[in-house]
XYZ file of C-alpha atoms in Angstrom:
470
model
C 5.492 14.014 -37.264
C 5.969 17.123 -35.148
C 3.113 18.849 -33.368
C 2.123 22.383 -34.311
C 2.924 23.507 -30.780
C 6.443 22.054 -30.835
C 7.047 23.561 -34.292
C 6.098 26.996 -32.997
C 8.354 26.627 -29.954
C 11.221 25.573 -32.194
C 10.834 28.484 -34.620
C 10.609 30.913 -31.705
C 13.946 29.638 -30.410
C 15.506 30.003 -33.879
C 14.222 33.580 -34.012
C 16.210 34.365 -30.887
C 13.403 34.147 -28.272
C 15.262 32.049 -25.689
C 13.144 29.701 -23.566
C 14.044 30.231 -19.915
C 13.759 27.358 -17.379
C 10.656 29.056 -15.964
C 9.089 29.174 -19.415
C 9.892 25.528 -20.008
C 8.272 24.571 -16.691
C 5.193 26.628 -17.532
C 4.934 24.989 -20.948
C 5.220 21.541 -19.362
C 2.558 22.367 -16.772
C 0.203 23.423 -19.558
C 0.309 19.940 -21.086
C -2.783 17.912 -20.180
C -2.206 15.326 -17.459
C -2.446 11.649 -18.382
C -5.819 10.303 -17.292
C -6.368 7.772 -14.534
C -9.954 6.739 -15.205
C -11.832 4.875 -12.461
C -14.729 2.975 -14.012
C -16.639 -0.305 -13.983
C -15.061 -2.955 -16.172
C -14.305 -6.655 -16.416
C -11.235 -8.765 -15.662
C -10.317 -12.378 -16.348
C -9.428 -13.217 -12.765
C -10.125 -16.959 -13.109
C -9.017 -19.417 -15.826
C -10.752 -18.513 -19.083
C -11.427 -22.161 -19.942
C -13.676 -22.461 -16.865
C -15.042 -18.984 -16.120
C -15.950 -15.830 -17.961
C -14.736 -12.357 -17.015
C -15.637 -10.925 -13.605
C -17.235 -7.499 -13.239
C -14.782 -5.230 -11.395
C -13.923 -1.583 -10.917
C -10.657 -0.679 -12.599
C -8.178 2.086 -13.381
C -7.885 2.603 -17.142
C -9.624 -0.715 -17.702
C -7.175 -2.854 -15.708
C -6.944 -4.330 -12.211
C -4.452 -3.894 -10.806
C -4.012 -0.598 -12.583
C -1.020 0.115 -14.763
C 2.357 0.249 -13.027
C 3.147 3.955 -12.761
C 6.944 4.340 -12.937
C 9.048 7.442 -12.298
C 12.538 8.121 -11.002
C 13.091 9.557 -7.544
C 12.664 13.316 -7.672
C 10.376 13.222 -10.700
C 6.719 14.184 -10.750
C 3.714 11.884 -10.777
C 0.999 13.583 -12.829
C -2.420 11.996 -13.271
C -5.908 13.403 -13.787
C -8.369 11.188 -11.933
C -11.563 10.846 -13.981
C -14.429 9.420 -11.948
C -16.717 7.248 -14.051
C -17.936 5.313 -11.010
C -21.485 5.480 -9.628
C -20.114 7.005 -6.380
C -17.426 9.449 -5.260
C -13.777 8.403 -5.058
C -10.208 9.644 -4.419
C -6.687 8.249 -4.891
C -4.131 7.788 -2.115
C -0.473 7.414 -3.124
C 0.539 4.978 -0.433
C 3.930 5.405 1.232
C 4.947 8.564 -0.637
C 6.182 11.486 1.464
C 3.808 13.650 -0.467
C 2.496 17.204 -0.421
C -0.466 17.079 1.955
C -2.975 18.393 -0.597
C -2.108 15.486 -2.930
C -2.408 12.687 -0.348
C -5.907 11.709 -1.486
C -7.400 11.151 1.967
C -10.999 12.111 1.222
C -12.545 14.097 4.052
C -9.194 15.264 5.447
C -6.852 16.452 2.679
C -9.412 16.867 -0.104
C -13.093 16.525 -0.849
C -14.066 13.238 -2.436
C -14.312 13.521 -6.228
C -18.006 13.196 -7.200
C -19.216 10.828 -9.885
C -18.624 12.413 -13.276
C -15.947 14.826 -12.017
C -12.154 14.835 -12.095
C -9.253 15.841 -9.863
C -5.648 16.514 -10.888
C -2.855 14.910 -8.867
C 0.578 16.416 -9.456
C 3.389 15.819 -6.970
C 7.053 14.923 -6.598
C 7.945 11.349 -5.625
C 11.052 12.104 -3.540
C 12.143 8.600 -2.539
C 12.999 5.478 -4.518
C 11.053 2.359 -3.557
C 8.057 0.113 -4.048
C 4.836 1.992 -3.394
C 1.262 1.738 -4.656
C -1.913 3.711 -5.243
C -5.497 2.913 -4.303
C -8.906 4.348 -3.602
C -9.266 6.243 -0.335
C -13.003 6.925 -0.344
C -15.179 3.950 0.610
C -11.942 2.026 0.225
C -13.412 -1.049 1.942
C -15.687 -1.390 -1.120
C -13.696 0.207 -3.912
C -10.485 -1.690 -3.218
C -12.416 -4.943 -2.868
C -13.747 -4.267 -6.374
C -10.269 -3.686 -7.807
C -9.208 -0.021 -7.514
C -5.477 -0.243 -6.824
C -2.163 -0.507 -8.660
C 1.635 -0.382 -8.235
C 3.643 2.825 -8.079
C 7.346 2.158 -8.659
C 9.869 4.912 -7.934
C 13.206 3.969 -9.445
C 16.605 4.851 -8.031
C 18.176 8.022 -9.534
C 21.103 5.843 -10.634
C 20.191 2.332 -11.842
C 20.682 -0.354 -9.202
C 22.904 -3.116 -10.582
C 22.190 -5.758 -7.962
C 19.950 -7.933 -10.173
C 19.562 -8.845 -13.830
C 16.007 -7.519 -13.909
C 12.904 -7.101 -11.745
C 9.345 -8.382 -11.477
C 6.443 -6.776 -9.615
C 4.015 -9.190 -7.952
C 0.828 -7.370 -6.947
C -0.993 -9.860 -4.714
C -4.679 -9.427 -3.960
C -7.620 -11.508 -2.882
C -11.210 -11.486 -4.068
C -14.482 -12.770 -2.658
C -16.220 -14.433 -5.580
C -19.339 -16.575 -5.926
C -19.339 -20.094 -7.340
C -19.878 -18.816 -10.874
C -16.908 -16.427 -10.629
C -18.951 -13.269 -10.049
C -17.907 -10.611 -7.562
C -19.723 -11.216 -4.277
C -21.616 -7.954 -3.860
C -24.073 -9.250 -1.274
C -21.346 -9.547 1.370
C -20.057 -5.983 0.950
C -20.432 -4.086 4.212
C -20.930 -7.237 6.263
C -20.849 -6.330 9.947
C -19.396 -9.782 10.568
C -16.370 -8.776 8.472
C -16.177 -5.348 10.059
C -16.129 -6.728 13.593
C -13.842 -9.701 12.958
C -10.763 -9.977 10.732
C -12.017 -7.885 7.813
C -13.097 -8.942 4.324
C -11.058 -12.028 3.467
C -11.428 -13.235 -0.108
C -11.602 -16.808 -1.379
C -9.483 -16.316 -4.511
C -5.879 -15.076 -4.532
C -4.562 -13.354 -7.661
C -1.101 -12.243 -8.721
C -1.051 -9.299 -11.126
C -4.788 -9.666 -11.648
C -5.086 -13.369 -12.441
C -4.990 -16.775 -10.770
C -1.726 -18.677 -11.164
C 0.102 -16.596 -13.772
C 3.178 -18.014 -15.482
C 6.223 -15.761 -15.170
C 9.042 -16.575 -17.613
C 12.581 -16.660 -16.195
C 15.984 -17.951 -17.221
C 18.136 -20.319 -15.184
C 20.844 -18.391 -13.363
C 18.992 -15.076 -13.345
C 19.036 -12.892 -10.262
C 15.693 -11.091 -9.988
C 14.447 -8.280 -7.794
C 10.903 -9.149 -6.749
C 8.727 -6.231 -5.717
C 5.975 -7.790 -3.572
C 2.834 -5.761 -2.775
C -0.057 -6.903 -0.583
C -3.109 -5.147 -2.054
C -5.719 -7.173 -0.147
C -8.378 -5.560 2.037
C -7.523 -7.541 5.137
C -5.566 -10.731 4.390
C -2.137 -11.169 5.988
C -0.002 -12.930 3.400
C 2.790 -15.410 3.815
C 4.793 -15.636 0.574
C 7.099 -18.656 0.364
C 10.251 -18.278 -1.744
C 11.739 -21.635 -0.822
C 14.380 -22.734 -3.294
C 15.297 -19.202 -4.402
C 17.799 -18.198 -1.664
C 15.792 -14.997 -0.993
C 17.384 -11.900 0.542
C 15.303 -8.973 1.781
C 16.570 -5.575 0.582
C 13.670 -3.174 1.337
C 10.439 -2.944 3.330
C 7.655 -0.475 2.572
C 9.948 1.249 0.068
C 12.718 1.732 2.629
C 16.101 0.033 2.059
C 17.395 -2.440 4.637
C 20.762 -4.156 4.928
C 20.333 -7.331 2.832
C 19.302 -10.232 5.036
C 17.824 -13.696 4.819
C 14.256 -14.631 5.669
C 13.106 -17.051 8.321
C 11.959 -20.213 6.534
C 12.338 -18.269 3.250
C 8.916 -16.664 3.895
C 7.954 -13.002 3.534
C 5.060 -11.969 5.809
C 3.064 -9.026 4.454
C 0.217 -7.343 6.281
C -2.300 -5.511 4.095
C -0.569 -2.520 2.407
C 2.960 -3.707 3.211
C 5.602 -4.195 0.543
C 8.897 -6.054 0.382
C 11.713 -6.028 -2.149
C 13.431 -9.411 -2.257
C 16.325 -10.631 -4.393
C 15.953 -14.233 -5.582
C 18.256 -16.487 -7.579
C 16.625 -18.695 -10.216
C 18.526 -21.874 -9.411
C 16.441 -24.564 -11.135
C 17.411 -26.211 -14.408
C 16.310 -24.937 -17.844
C 12.766 -26.101 -18.602
C 11.735 -26.289 -14.923
C 8.553 -24.894 -13.379
C 8.819 -23.660 -9.785
C 5.863 -22.248 -7.805
C 5.753 -19.199 -5.577
C 3.415 -20.217 -2.782
C 1.082 -18.092 -0.695
C -0.395 -19.134 2.639
C -4.167 -18.766 2.336
C -7.077 -20.420 4.146
C -4.768 -22.518 6.342
C -2.903 -24.024 3.377
C -0.068 -23.169 1.008
C -1.314 -22.612 -2.519
C 0.581 -22.084 -5.777
C 0.034 -18.387 -6.456
C 2.327 -18.058 -9.487
C 4.782 -20.226 -11.409
C 8.249 -19.204 -12.465
C 8.644 -20.994 -15.774
C 12.244 -21.516 -16.898
C 12.954 -21.334 -20.612
C 15.137 -23.897 -22.377
C 18.182 -21.665 -22.776
C 21.420 -22.660 -21.110
C 21.838 -21.345 -17.590
C 23.472 -17.966 -17.045
C 26.687 -17.919 -14.993
C 26.177 -18.178 -11.251
C 26.119 -14.866 -9.380
C 28.255 -14.045 -6.342
C 26.479 -14.565 -3.050
C 26.697 -10.998 -1.770
C 23.851 -8.620 -2.587
C 24.497 -4.979 -3.378
C 22.507 -2.846 -0.903
C 20.078 -0.230 -2.127
C 21.109 3.378 -1.707
C 19.329 5.227 1.087
C 17.139 8.058 -0.200
C 15.049 8.852 2.890
C 16.751 10.887 5.574
C 15.474 10.884 9.146
C 16.535 12.746 12.274
C 15.284 11.380 15.603
C 15.900 13.172 18.885
C 14.492 10.734 21.411
C 15.520 12.902 24.373
C 13.053 15.578 23.252
C 10.427 13.266 21.776
C 6.716 13.937 22.142
C 5.223 10.868 23.827
C 1.866 9.753 22.400
C -0.151 6.680 23.311
C -2.809 4.940 21.243
C -4.918 2.164 22.777
C -6.979 0.003 20.428
C -10.180 -1.614 21.607
C -13.296 -3.283 20.263
C -14.124 -6.022 17.818
C -15.569 -9.473 18.322
C -14.612 -11.120 21.615
C -13.137 -7.813 22.788
C -13.539 -6.052 26.109
C -14.809 -2.687 24.856
C -18.046 -1.757 26.586
C -18.373 1.909 25.673
C -16.868 4.467 23.260
C -17.378 8.042 22.138
C -19.276 8.755 18.918
C -20.607 12.173 17.938
C -19.395 13.779 21.151
C -21.120 11.451 23.595
C -20.464 8.070 25.129
C -22.372 5.105 23.690
C -22.871 1.598 24.987
C -21.726 -1.364 22.907
C -25.209 -2.259 21.639
C -25.653 1.278 20.315
C -22.177 1.158 18.804
C -23.132 -1.996 16.925
C -26.244 -0.264 15.530
C -24.024 2.639 14.434
C -21.556 0.139 12.922
C -18.750 1.623 15.028
C -17.273 -1.453 16.668
C -13.619 -0.396 17.085
C -12.049 2.541 18.896
C -8.774 4.419 19.364
C -8.370 5.844 22.858
C -12.067 5.303 23.474
C -13.185 7.206 20.332
C -14.894 5.151 17.619
C -13.854 6.842 14.381
C -14.697 10.484 15.091
C -12.296 12.914 13.421
C -13.052 16.089 15.377
C -9.716 16.253 17.203
C -6.251 14.995 16.231
C -4.404 12.308 18.136
C -1.540 14.801 18.499
C -0.052 17.984 17.097
C 3.670 18.302 16.456
C 6.030 20.995 15.284
C 7.886 20.460 12.030
C 11.044 18.472 12.724
C 9.855 17.239 16.116
C 10.414 13.600 17.064
C 7.291 11.700 18.101
C 7.360 8.412 19.989
C 4.088 6.583 19.479
C 3.162 3.672 21.767
C 0.392 1.458 20.369
C -1.341 -1.168 22.503
C -3.564 -3.670 20.718
C -6.144 -4.529 23.377
C -8.163 -6.673 20.948
C -8.312 -10.285 19.766
C -7.330 -9.379 16.195
C -4.153 -8.229 14.410
C -4.097 -4.745 12.931
C -1.959 -3.195 10.191
C -1.317 0.355 11.367
C -0.553 2.800 8.546
C 0.774 6.337 8.857
C 0.257 8.777 5.979
C 2.978 11.107 4.735
C 5.756 9.705 6.937
C 7.828 6.641 7.699
C 8.524 5.495 11.249
C 11.170 3.375 12.939
C 9.990 0.292 14.835
C 11.648 0.536 18.274
C 10.225 -2.176 20.521
C 7.692 -4.992 20.699
C 6.361 -5.816 24.148
C 9.269 -3.983 25.728
C 11.988 -5.757 23.744
C 14.035 -3.959 21.140
C 12.901 -4.845 17.637
C 15.742 -6.974 16.201
C 15.722 -5.156 12.867
C 14.525 -1.643 13.700
C 13.125 -1.240 10.202
C 11.632 1.985 8.887
C 8.094 1.391 7.643
C 4.823 3.122 6.811
C 2.677 0.142 7.914
C 3.325 -2.118 10.891
C 1.532 -5.317 11.899
C 0.420 -5.198 15.530
C -0.471 -8.608 16.998
C -3.322 -9.126 19.508
C -2.452 -7.875 23.003
C 0.913 -6.601 21.746
C 2.466 -3.235 22.581
C 4.749 -1.687 19.992
C 6.733 1.537 20.092
C 7.601 3.465 16.942
C 9.280 6.818 16.363
C 8.946 9.296 13.542
C 10.266 12.678 12.555
C 7.204 14.873 12.040
C 8.780 16.493 9.026
C 5.912 16.776 6.562
C 3.491 19.672 7.246
C -0.246 19.064 7.124
C -2.998 16.866 8.482
C -2.263 13.146 8.153
C -4.273 9.993 8.700
C -3.305 7.159 11.027
C -5.510 4.107 10.618
C -5.759 0.353 10.469
C -5.281 -0.930 6.924
C -7.651 -3.789 7.516
C -10.067 -1.573 5.661
C -13.226 -2.822 7.362
C -11.641 -1.961 10.720
C -10.876 1.545 9.479
C -14.456 2.305 8.441
C -15.802 0.800 11.669
C -13.800 3.122 13.934
C -10.034 2.541 13.663
C -8.925 5.890 12.301
C -7.547 9.153 13.627
C -5.225 11.908 12.423
C -2.373 14.100 13.490
C -1.149 17.534 12.476
C 2.340 18.767 11.710
C 2.658 22.556 11.890
C-alpha cells in the first residue's frame, strides 16, 4: 500500500514539478518523530518461575529501552513523551551533540513536565557505543530503569567480527519479594558514601540471560555500564578478548589484564571475543559484584559444527573523531573534589555563602568541587572555540568518582604524575581516592556543558559544575 502523501508527491514529480534537495529535507522534517515514551511499567527482571514482574519506569515499555541504531552522520529523531508523575529529560551520553539537544535539564533545556513532550533531533557524528538516559532526577529515574543503548554504526561496515552483541549491564535494589526498593531512594547514606549500589545485576534487562553463539564465531561485544554507582568488573576469561574501543572512541586493539574489563558507571567498552568452546557448551560471562564473581550471562553454543578458526590479528576500527590539542597554549584548569563520608571537608559554599558541615548535611550537599557544593551560578571555566584545555582533577575523598564531560571527549594524560600508559580518549574517567589525573580536551563544541560525577547520588549531592565554550 502507498500512502496518500507519497502518491501525491509521486504524481507531482511525474507532472514535472521537480523535488529539490531542500524540498525533500522539508518534507522529511514534516514527518512526525518516532516517540520515546517514558512511563511506569513492569519488567521481568528476576526468573519468572520464582518472581513476578517488577514495577519499573521504562522507555516504550522496555528497560533497558530499545537499542536506537543509526549510522555516523545520520540523525537521531525522537519525540520524548512524558507519562511519568514527575518531570524528565533525555541525555544522549557521549555524543558530540548540538548543545540544545544535550538533555541536561536546568542547563541546556527546561525539564519536560509530566504530560508534556520534547522533540530531540540531532546528528550523531561519530561511530561508537553510546547510550541514552534520564537527566532530570537521574539518581531516581535511572534507578527505576530509564536508560537504553544508542549504537552509531561505522559509515562503512566493519568486517572485524562475524556479528555483534550489546550487553547493557545494570544493577537494581530490590526487596525480598522482587519489588523495587522505593524506601531507600534518596538515602543520605548512599549519597554520602559510594552511591546507590543494587543487589541484583541484570544484563539486557534480566538476570542470567542465555545468549546463543556458534563455536568459532568472532563477536564484537558492546559493553555498557548503566548502573547508578556500581563499578563493574566483567570477566571474559576463555574468550581471548581484545579491546577495540572505549567510550565510543577507537583504540589500537590490545589485550586485557586478567581478561577483565573494568567499567565505571557510564563507561563503555567494545571488545572482540572468540567463541572457542566446543559445540553444545555453556560458558558464563562473569561480573564482579558484592565481593564475588557471579554469572551474569551465559553464552550458549549451539550444536552446529565449529566455524573455521579466525586469524589472531584484529582489524582496528576507523577513527571518526578528530581532535587538535595545542598543549603549549592550553588553558590550565584545576578541580579539587572534597566531601563524603570519612572525608576532610569542613565547609563549602551553597547559595552564595559558606556553610559548616552539619548545615551541609541538613541541605543534603555533602560533596564539593573547588569548595562549592553543587551551585551552578558560575562555570568552572570559559574557553574559546578550538582552545585546548588541560584539566587537573584531584580526588581528595575516600571514594572513587566517575567524572563525565558532556559534549566532548578528552585524552587521559597522567595519573599521579605518571603518563597514562594508554592515553585513551574518553568521555568518562574513573578517578581513584586521593588520585590526581590530568586530561586534555579541545573545546570545540559551542555551548554550556556539564561536568559531573556519574555516581549519580554524588552528582545530586554536590558533585557537578559546568563550563562554557564560546
